[in-house]
Coordinates of C-alpha atoms in Angstrom, one line a residue:
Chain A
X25 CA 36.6 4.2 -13.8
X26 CA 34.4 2.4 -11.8
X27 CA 31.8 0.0 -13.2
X28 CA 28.6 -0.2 -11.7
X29 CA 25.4 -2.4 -12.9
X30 CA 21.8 -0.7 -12.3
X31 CA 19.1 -3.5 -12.3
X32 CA 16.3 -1.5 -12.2
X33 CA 12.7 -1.5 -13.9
X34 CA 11.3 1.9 -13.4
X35 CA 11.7 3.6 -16.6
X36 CA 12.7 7.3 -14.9
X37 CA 15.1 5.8 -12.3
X38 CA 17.8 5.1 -14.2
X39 CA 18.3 8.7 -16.0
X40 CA 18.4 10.0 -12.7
X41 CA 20.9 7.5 -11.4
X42 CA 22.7 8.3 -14.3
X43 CA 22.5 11.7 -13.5
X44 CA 23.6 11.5 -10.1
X45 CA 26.9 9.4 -11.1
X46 CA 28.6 11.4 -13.5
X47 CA 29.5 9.4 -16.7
X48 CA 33.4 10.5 -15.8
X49 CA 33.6 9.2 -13.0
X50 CA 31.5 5.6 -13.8
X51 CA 30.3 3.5 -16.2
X52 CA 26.5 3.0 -16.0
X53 CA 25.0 -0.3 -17.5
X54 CA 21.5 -0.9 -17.0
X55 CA 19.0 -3.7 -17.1
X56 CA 15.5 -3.3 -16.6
X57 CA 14.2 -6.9 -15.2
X58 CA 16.0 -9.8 -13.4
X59 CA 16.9 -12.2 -16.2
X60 CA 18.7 -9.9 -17.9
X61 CA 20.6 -8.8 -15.3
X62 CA 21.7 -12.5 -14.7
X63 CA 22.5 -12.6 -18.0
X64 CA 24.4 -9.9 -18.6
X65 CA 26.7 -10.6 -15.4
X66 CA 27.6 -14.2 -16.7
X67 CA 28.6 -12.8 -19.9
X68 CA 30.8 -10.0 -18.5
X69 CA 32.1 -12.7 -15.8
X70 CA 30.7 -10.8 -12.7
X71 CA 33.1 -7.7 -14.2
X72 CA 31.4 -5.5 -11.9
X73 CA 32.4 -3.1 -9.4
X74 CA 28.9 -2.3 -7.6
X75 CA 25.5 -3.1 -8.2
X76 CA 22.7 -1.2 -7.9
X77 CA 19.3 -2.8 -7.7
X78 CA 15.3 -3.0 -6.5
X79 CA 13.7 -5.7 -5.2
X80 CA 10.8 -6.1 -6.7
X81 CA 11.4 -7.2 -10.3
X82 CA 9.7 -9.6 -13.7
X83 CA 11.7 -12.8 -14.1
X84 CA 13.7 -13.0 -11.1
X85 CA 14.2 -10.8 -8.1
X86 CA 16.9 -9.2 -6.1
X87 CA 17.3 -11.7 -3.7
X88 CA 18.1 -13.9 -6.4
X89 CA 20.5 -11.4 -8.1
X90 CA 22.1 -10.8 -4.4
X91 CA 22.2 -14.9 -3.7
X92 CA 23.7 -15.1 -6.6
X93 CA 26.2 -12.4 -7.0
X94 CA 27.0 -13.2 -2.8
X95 CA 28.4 -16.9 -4.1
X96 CA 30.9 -16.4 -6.3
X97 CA 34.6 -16.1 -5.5
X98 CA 35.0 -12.2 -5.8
X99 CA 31.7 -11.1 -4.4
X100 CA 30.6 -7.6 -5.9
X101 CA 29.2 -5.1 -2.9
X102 CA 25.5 -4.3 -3.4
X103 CA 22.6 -1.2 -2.6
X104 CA 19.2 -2.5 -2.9
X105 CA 17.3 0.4 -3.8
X106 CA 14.0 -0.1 -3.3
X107 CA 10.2 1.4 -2.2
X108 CA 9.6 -1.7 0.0
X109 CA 9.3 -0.6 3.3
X110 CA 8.5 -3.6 4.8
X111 CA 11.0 -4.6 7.3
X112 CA 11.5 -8.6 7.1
X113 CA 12.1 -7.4 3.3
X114 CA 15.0 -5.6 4.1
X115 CA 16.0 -7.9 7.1
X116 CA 15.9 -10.7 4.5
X117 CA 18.2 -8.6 1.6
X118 CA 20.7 -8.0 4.7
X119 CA 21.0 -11.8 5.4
X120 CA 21.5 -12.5 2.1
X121 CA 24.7 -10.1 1.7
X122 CA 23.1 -6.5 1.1
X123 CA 25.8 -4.2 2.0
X124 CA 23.4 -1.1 2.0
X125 CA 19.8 0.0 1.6
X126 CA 18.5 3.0 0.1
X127 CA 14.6 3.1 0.6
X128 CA 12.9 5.1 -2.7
X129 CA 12.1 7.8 -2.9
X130 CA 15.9 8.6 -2.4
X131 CA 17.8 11.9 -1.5
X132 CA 20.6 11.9 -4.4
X133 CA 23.4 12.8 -2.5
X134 CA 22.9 10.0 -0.3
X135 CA 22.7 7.4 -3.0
X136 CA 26.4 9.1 -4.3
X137 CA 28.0 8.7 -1.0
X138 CA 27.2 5.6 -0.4
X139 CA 28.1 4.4 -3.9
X140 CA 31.7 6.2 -3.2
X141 CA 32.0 4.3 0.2
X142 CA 31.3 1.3 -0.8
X143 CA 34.0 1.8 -3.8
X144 CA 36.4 2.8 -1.4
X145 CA 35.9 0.0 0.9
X146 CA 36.7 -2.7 -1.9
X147 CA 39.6 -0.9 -3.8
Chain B
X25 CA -32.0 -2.7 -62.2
X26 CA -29.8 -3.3 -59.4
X27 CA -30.8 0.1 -57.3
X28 CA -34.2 -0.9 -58.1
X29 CA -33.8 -4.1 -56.1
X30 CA -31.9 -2.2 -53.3
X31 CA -34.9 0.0 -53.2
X32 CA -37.3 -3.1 -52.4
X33 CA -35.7 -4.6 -49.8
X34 CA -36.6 -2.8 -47.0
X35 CA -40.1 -3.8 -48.5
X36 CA -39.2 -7.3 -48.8
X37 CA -38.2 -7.9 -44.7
X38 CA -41.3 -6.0 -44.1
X39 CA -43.5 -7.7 -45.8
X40 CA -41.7 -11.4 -44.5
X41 CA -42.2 -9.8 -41.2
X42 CA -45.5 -9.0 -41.3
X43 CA -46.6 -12.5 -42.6
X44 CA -44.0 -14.3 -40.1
X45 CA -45.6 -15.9 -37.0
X46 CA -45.0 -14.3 -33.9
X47 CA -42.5 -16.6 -32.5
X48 CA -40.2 -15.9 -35.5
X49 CA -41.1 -12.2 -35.8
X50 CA -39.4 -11.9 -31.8
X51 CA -36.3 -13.8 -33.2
X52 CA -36.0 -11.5 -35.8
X53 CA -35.8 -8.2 -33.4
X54 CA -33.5 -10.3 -31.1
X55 CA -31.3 -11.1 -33.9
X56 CA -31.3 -7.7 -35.2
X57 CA -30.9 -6.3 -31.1
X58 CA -28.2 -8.2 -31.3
X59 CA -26.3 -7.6 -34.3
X60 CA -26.3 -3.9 -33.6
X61 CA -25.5 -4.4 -30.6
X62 CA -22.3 -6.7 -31.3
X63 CA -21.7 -4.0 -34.3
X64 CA -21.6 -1.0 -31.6
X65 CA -19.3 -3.0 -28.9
X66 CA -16.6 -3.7 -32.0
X67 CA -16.7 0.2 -33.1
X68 CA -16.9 1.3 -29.6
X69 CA -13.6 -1.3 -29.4
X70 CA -12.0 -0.4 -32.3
X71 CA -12.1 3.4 -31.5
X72 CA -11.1 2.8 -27.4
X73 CA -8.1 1.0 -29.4
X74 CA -7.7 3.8 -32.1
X75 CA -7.9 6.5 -29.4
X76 CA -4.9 4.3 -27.6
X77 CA -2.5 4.0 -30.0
X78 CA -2.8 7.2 -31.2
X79 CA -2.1 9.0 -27.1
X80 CA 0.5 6.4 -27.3
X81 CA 2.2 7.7 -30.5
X82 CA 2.1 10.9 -28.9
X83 CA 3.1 10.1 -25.7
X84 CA 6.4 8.3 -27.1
X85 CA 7.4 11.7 -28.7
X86 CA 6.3 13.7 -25.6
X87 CA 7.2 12.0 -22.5
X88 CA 11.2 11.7 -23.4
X89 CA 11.0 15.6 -24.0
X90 CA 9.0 16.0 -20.7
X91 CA 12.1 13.9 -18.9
X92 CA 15.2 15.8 -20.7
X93 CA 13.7 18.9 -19.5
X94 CA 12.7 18.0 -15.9
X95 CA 16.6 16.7 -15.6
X96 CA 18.0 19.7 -17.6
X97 CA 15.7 22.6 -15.1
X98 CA 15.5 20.4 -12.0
X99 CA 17.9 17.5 -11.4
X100 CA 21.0 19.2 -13.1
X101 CA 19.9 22.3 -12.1
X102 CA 23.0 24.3 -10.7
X103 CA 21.4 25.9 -7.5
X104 CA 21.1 22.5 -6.2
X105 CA 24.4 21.9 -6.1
X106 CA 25.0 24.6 -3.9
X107 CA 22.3 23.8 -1.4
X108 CA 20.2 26.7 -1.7
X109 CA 16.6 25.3 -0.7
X110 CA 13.8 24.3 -3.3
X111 CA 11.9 27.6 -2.7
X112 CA 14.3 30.0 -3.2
X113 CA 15.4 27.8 -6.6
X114 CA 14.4 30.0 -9.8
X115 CA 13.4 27.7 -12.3
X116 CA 13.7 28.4 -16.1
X117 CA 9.9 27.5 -17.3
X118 CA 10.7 28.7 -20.8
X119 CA 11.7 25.5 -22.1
X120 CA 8.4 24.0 -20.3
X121 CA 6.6 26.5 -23.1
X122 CA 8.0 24.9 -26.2
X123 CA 5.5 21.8 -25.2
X124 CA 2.4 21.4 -26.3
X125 CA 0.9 22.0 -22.4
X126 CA -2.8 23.8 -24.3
X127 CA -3.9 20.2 -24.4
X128 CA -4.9 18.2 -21.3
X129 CA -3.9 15.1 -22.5
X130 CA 0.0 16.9 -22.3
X131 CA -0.6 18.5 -19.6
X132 CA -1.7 15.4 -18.1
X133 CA 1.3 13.7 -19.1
X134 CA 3.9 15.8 -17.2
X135 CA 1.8 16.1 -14.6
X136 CA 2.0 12.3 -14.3
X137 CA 5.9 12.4 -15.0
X138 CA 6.4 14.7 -12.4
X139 CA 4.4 12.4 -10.0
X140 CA 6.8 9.3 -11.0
X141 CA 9.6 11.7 -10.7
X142 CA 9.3 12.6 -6.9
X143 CA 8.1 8.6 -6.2
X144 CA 12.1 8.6 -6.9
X145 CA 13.6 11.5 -5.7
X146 CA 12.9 14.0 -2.5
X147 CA 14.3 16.3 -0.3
X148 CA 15.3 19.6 -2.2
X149 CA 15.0 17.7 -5.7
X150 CA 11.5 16.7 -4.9
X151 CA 10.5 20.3 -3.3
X152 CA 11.6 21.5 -6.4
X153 CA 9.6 19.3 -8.4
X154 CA 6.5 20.2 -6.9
X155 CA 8.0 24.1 -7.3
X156 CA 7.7 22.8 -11.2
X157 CA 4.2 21.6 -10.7
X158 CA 3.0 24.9 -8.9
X159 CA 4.4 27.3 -11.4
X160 CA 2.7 25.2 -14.7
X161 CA 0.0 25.5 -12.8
X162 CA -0.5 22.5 -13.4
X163 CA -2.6 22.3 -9.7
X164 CA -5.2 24.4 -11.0
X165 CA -6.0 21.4 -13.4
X166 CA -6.0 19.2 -10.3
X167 CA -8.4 21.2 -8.5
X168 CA -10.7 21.4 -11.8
X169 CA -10.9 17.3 -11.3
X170 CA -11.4 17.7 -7.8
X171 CA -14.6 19.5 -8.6
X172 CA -16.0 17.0 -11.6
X173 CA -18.4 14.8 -10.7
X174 CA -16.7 11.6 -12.1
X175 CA -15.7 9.9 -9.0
X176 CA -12.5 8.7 -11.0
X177 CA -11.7 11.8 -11.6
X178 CA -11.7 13.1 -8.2
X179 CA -9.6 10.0 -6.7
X180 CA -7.1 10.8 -10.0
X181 CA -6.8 14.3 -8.1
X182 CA -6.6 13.2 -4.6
X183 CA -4.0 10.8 -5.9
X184 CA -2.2 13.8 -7.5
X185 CA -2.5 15.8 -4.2
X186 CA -1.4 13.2 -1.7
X187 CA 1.8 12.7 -4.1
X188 CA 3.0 16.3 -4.6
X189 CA 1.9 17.3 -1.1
X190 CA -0.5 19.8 -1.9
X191 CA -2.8 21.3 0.9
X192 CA -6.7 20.4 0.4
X193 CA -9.4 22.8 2.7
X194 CA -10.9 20.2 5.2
X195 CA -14.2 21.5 3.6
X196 CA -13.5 19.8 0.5
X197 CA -12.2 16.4 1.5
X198 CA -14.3 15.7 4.7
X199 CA -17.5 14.4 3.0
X200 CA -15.2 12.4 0.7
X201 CA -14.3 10.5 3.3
X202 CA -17.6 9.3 3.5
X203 CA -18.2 8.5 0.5
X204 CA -20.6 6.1 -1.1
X205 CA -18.0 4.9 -3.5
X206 CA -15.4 3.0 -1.7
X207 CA -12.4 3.9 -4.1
X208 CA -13.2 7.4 -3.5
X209 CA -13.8 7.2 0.3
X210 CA -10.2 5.2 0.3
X211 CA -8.5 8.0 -1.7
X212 CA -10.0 10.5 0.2
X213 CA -9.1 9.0 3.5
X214 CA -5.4 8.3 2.3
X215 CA -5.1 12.0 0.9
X216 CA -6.9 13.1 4.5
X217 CA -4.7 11.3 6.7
X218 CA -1.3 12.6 4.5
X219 CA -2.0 15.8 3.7
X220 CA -4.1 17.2 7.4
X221 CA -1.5 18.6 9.3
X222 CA -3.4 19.2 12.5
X223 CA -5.6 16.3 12.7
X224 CA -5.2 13.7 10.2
X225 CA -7.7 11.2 12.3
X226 CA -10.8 14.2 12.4
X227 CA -12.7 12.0 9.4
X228 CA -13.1 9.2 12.4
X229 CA -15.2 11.8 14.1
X230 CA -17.7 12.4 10.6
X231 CA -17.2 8.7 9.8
X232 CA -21.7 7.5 9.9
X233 CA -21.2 4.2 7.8
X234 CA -18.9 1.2 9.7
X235 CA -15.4 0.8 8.2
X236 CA -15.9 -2.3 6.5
X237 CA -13.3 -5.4 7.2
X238 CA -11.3 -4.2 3.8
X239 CA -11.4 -0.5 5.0
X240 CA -9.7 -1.1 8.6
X241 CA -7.0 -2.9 6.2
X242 CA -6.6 -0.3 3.7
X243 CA -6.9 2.2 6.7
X244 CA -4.5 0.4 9.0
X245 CA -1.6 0.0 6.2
X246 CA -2.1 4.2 5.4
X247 CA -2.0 4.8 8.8
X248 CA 0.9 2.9 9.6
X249 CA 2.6 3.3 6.6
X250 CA 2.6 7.0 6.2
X251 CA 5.4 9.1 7.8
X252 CA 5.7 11.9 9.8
X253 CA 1.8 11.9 11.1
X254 CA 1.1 12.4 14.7
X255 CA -0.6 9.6 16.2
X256 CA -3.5 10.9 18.6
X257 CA -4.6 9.2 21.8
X258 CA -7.2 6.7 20.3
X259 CA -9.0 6.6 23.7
X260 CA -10.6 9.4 22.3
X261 CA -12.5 7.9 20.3
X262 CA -12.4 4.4 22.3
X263 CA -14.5 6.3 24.9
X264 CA -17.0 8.8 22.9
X265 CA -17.1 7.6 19.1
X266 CA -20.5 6.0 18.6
X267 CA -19.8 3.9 15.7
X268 CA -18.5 0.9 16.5
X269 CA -16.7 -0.3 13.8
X270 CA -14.1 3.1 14.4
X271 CA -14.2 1.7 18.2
X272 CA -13.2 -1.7 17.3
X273 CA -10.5 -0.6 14.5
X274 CA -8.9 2.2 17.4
X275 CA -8.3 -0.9 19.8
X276 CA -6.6 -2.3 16.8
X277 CA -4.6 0.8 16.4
X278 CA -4.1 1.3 20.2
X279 CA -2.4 -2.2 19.9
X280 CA -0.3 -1.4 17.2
X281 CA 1.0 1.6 18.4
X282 CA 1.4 0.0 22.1
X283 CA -0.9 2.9 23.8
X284 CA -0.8 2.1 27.5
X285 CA -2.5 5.9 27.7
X286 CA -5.5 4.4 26.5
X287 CA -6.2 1.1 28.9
X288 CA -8.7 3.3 31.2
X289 CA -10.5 3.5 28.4
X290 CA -10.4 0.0 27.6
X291 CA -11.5 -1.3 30.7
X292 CA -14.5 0.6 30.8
X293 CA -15.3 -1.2 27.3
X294 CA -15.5 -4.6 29.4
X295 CA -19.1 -3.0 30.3
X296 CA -20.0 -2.2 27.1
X297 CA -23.6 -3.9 26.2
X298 CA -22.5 -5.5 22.4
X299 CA -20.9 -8.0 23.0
X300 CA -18.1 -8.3 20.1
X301 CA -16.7 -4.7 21.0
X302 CA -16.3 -6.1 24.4
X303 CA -14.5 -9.0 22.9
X304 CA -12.5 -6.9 21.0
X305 CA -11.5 -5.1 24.3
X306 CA -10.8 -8.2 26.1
X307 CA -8.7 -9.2 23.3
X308 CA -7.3 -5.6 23.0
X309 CA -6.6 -6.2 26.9
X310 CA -4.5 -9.4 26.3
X311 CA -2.3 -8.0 23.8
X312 CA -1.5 -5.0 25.5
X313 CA -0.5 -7.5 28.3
X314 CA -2.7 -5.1 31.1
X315 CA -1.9 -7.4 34.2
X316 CA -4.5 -5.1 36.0
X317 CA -7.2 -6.0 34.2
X318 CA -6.7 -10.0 34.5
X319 CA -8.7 -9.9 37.5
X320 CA -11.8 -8.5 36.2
X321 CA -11.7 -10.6 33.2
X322 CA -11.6 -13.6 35.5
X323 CA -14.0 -11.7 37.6
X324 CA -16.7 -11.8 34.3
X325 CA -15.8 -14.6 32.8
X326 CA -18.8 -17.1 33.9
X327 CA -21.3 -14.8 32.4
X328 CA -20.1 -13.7 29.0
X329 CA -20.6 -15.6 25.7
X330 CA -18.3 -18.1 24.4
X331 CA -16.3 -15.8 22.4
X332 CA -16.2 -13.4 24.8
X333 CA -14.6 -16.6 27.3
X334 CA -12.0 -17.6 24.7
X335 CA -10.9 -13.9 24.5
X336 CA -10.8 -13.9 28.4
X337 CA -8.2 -17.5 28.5
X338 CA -6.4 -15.7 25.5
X339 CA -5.8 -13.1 27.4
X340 CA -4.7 -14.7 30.3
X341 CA -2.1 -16.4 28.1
X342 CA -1.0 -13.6 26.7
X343 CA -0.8 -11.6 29.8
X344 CA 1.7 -14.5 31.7
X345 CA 1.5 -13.7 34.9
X346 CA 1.0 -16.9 36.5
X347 CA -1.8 -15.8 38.6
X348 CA -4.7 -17.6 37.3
X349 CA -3.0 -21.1 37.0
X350 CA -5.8 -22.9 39.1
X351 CA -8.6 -20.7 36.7
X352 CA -7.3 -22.2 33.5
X353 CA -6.7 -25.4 35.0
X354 CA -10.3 -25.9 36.1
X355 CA -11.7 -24.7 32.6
X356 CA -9.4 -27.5 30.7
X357 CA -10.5 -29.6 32.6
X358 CA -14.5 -28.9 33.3
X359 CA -15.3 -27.0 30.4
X360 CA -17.4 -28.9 27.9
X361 CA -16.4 -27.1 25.0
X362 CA -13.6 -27.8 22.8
X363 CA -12.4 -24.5 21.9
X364 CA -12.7 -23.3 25.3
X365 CA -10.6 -26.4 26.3
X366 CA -8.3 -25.6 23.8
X367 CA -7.9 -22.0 24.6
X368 CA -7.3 -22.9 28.4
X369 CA -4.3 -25.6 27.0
X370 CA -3.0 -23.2 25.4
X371 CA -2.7 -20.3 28.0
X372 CA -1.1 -22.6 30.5
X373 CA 1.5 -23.7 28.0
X374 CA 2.0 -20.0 27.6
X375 CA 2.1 -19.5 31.5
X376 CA 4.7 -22.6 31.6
X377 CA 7.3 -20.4 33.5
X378 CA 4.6 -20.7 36.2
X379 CA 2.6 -23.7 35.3
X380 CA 5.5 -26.2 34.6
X381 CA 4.3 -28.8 37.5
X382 CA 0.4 -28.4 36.2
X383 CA 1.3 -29.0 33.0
X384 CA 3.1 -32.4 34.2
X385 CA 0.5 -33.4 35.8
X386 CA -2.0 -32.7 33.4
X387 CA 0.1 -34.3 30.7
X388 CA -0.1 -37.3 33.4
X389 CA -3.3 -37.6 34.4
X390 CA -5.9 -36.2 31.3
X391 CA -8.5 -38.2 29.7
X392 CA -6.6 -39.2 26.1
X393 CA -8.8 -36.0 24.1
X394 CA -7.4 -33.7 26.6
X395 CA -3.8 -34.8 26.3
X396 CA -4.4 -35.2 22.5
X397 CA -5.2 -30.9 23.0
X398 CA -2.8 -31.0 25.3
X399 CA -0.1 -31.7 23.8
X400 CA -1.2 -29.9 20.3
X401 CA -0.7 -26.5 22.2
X402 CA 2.9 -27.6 23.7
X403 CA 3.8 -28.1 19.7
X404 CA 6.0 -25.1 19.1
X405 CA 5.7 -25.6 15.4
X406 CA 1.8 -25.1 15.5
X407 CA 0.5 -21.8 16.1
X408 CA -3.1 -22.5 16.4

């Protein structure tokens, strides 16, 4: 089972990520704001498999998560998932490591695909 | 004895007020103005804040009903597995019955959560969620709003429109675009420009007031931000529109979009009498890069007014082709203002591929100010 950490703060989002990935398949965690999501990788050790996250976020942003996440030894493929269409945005989230972008509103079979392929790139 | 007392005060501040001086008798009414006053703002508070916790209270039991069901009858619903498409999807709205949806304030609610739904999902997910919305008619509330004459109200609806995709009759939306209220005529605009599907620029053709500075940005970021709208030819309006602020804000657009269709139109602009349009043509000119037109703008350069000039040596810069080295020389060196002085610097350091042996001379033989301007426009790291 694959374990994938959604860093989202939209309160609907994540029920319909949760939705898309079925619980058999992966394990969900979610946090809703930047901070949290920091904190909740050191304590698991970066145990993660994929993360999912938006840019736009309280306390710190994805490009902090992705600079982050991008430095350590075993670096964890990442989606930003975000409404920002603005394209130095999504140039910058490339540059820093992004290995995919999904702009919001998403189609949910895309967003499951690309989670699968980017699984089976780094088993 | 106590009641009796009661019953004589009234009598008491009467009586001190009628024997007060004047002075003190207007400090009385203001103080009792303003206790009242201060008395109604805290209840009018206090029941705002009442009001608010108790939708809130609802809300929290509501809204995580609303969301199981739109998952349970939309997002997990089997049909879209199979990729039948969103119209031909029969939803299940009997679960949609068990809430509460008599009262606005719920029917307000999931009409909201559907909103937030589609900002997440679309293709058949989010046709079917506006399927949901249709068949609650939950639109017919919408169109209620669209017709009070709150003007919140109405940009709430527009809002709601523009998100689900919901056709609006031209008839209605039209004078909203030109509107008193500027949140309205911004809604309005937005919902026209989405939701039109033959001519989503038609309101420039009604607009009679001139798009203020914070409407061209508000317009601009719609236009350019909203997919799948057909971009006209803005020579259209470049050539017959006769307000001026929709004339200056197409060059923009024409810019933006790169339309080389539109430089005829342009160039007859260079003879318009007001004198910023024409600057914003000239400038329009120079960012288009119109090679063409570098002639004539040398050709009227002597008698336009300074901004029009510093438009004219932008453009030149801008253009590059290295035919007007001698031109911008001359005004560097001759003109006796600074920013025109400036403005020629800069367009030679711009035609450099061309000008490289001016420039070294210049840099050689200029008056220390000029080299000082000089060599400020050769600094890549400043940009102005």
């Amino acid at each position: 089972m694959s374990k994938i950490l959604l860093i989202e703060d939209d309160e609907i989002m994540p029920k319909i990520v949760a939705r898309i990935l079925p619980a058999t398949e992966y394990q969900l965690d979610h946090v809703s704001n930047g901070k949290e999501a920091l904190l909740k990788l050191e304590a698991t050790n970066f145990d993660y498999d994929l993360i999912i996250t938006d840019i736009m976020m309280p306390y710190a942003n994805g490009f902090e998560i992705l600079s982050k996440v991008k430095n350590q030894s075993r670096p964890i493929p990442v989606i930003i998932v975000s409404n920002a269409g603005n394209e130095d945005m999504i140039m910058e989230g490339f540059k820093l490591g992004a290995d995919d972008f999904l702009k919001k509103p998403i189609l949910p079979a895309e967003l499951l695909i690309r989670v699968k392929r980017l699984l089976m790139k780094n088993t | 004895m106590a009641l009796l007392q009661l019953s004589a005060f009234p009598s008491t501040i009467e009586s001190i007020f009628r024997n007060a001086p004047l002075a003190i008798q207007i400090a009385m009414v203001f103080i009792v103005v303003a206790i009242t006053g201060t008395a109604l703002a805290y209840y009018s508070i206090l029941r705002s804040r009442y009001r608010g916790y108790r939708r809130d209270k609802k809300l929290s039991v509501l809204l995580p009903e609303i969301d199981n069901l739109i998952i349970d009858e939309v997002l997990t619903n089997p049909d879209m597995q199979q990729d039948i498409p969103a119209d031909q999807v029969p939803l299940n709205l009997e679960p949609f019955q068990r809430l509460p949806l008599d009262r606005p304030w719920a029917r307000q609610a999931l009409t909201d959560r559907i909103i937030h739904f589609r900002r997440n999902v679309r293709g058949n997910m989010g046709n079917l969620l506006r399927n949901l919305y249709i068949q609650l008619e939950l639109d017919k509330d919408t169109m209620k709003k669209m017709k009070s004459r709150r003007w919140e109200k109405k940009v709430q609806a527009l809002v709601e429109l523009t998100s689900l995709n919901m056709s609006i009759a031209d008839v209605t939306i039209l004078p909203l675009t030109n509107s008193r209220n500027r949140e309205l005529r911004a809604a309005a605009r937005h919902a026209y420009i989405k939701l039109s599907k033959n001519e989503p620029f038609k309101f420039f053709d009604v607009v009679t007031d001139p798009l203020l500075m914070w409407d061209q940005v508000e317009l601009f970021r719609i236009i350019t931000t909203t997919e799948g709208i057909a971009i006209p030819n803005f020579a259209r309006w470049i050539t017959y529109s006769g307000n001026k602020s929709v004339v200056s804000f197409c060059l923009k657009l024409v810019v933006h979009y790169n339309q080389l269709a539109a430089v005829p139109a342009i160039i007859k602009l260079l003879d318009t009498r007001d004198h910023y349009l024409r600057a914003d043509a000239i400038n329009c000119l120079g960012k288009l890069k119109v090679a063409e037109a570098e002639d004539q703008l040398v050709r009227i350069y002597t008698s336009q007014p300074l901004h029009c000039q510093i438009e004219i040596l932008k453009a030149i810069g801008r253009i590059s082709s290295g035919r007007n080295i001698d031109f911008l020389k001359t005004e560097f060196l001759h003109s006796t203002d600074f920013d025109l002085r400036k403005s020629a610097a800069k367009s030679l350091v711009k035609n450099e591929w061309f000008a490289k042996q001016v420039i070294d001379e210049l840099l050689a033989t200029s008056s220390p100010e000029n080299l000082r301007i000089l060599k400020h426009c050769m600094n890549p790291l400043i940009k102005y």
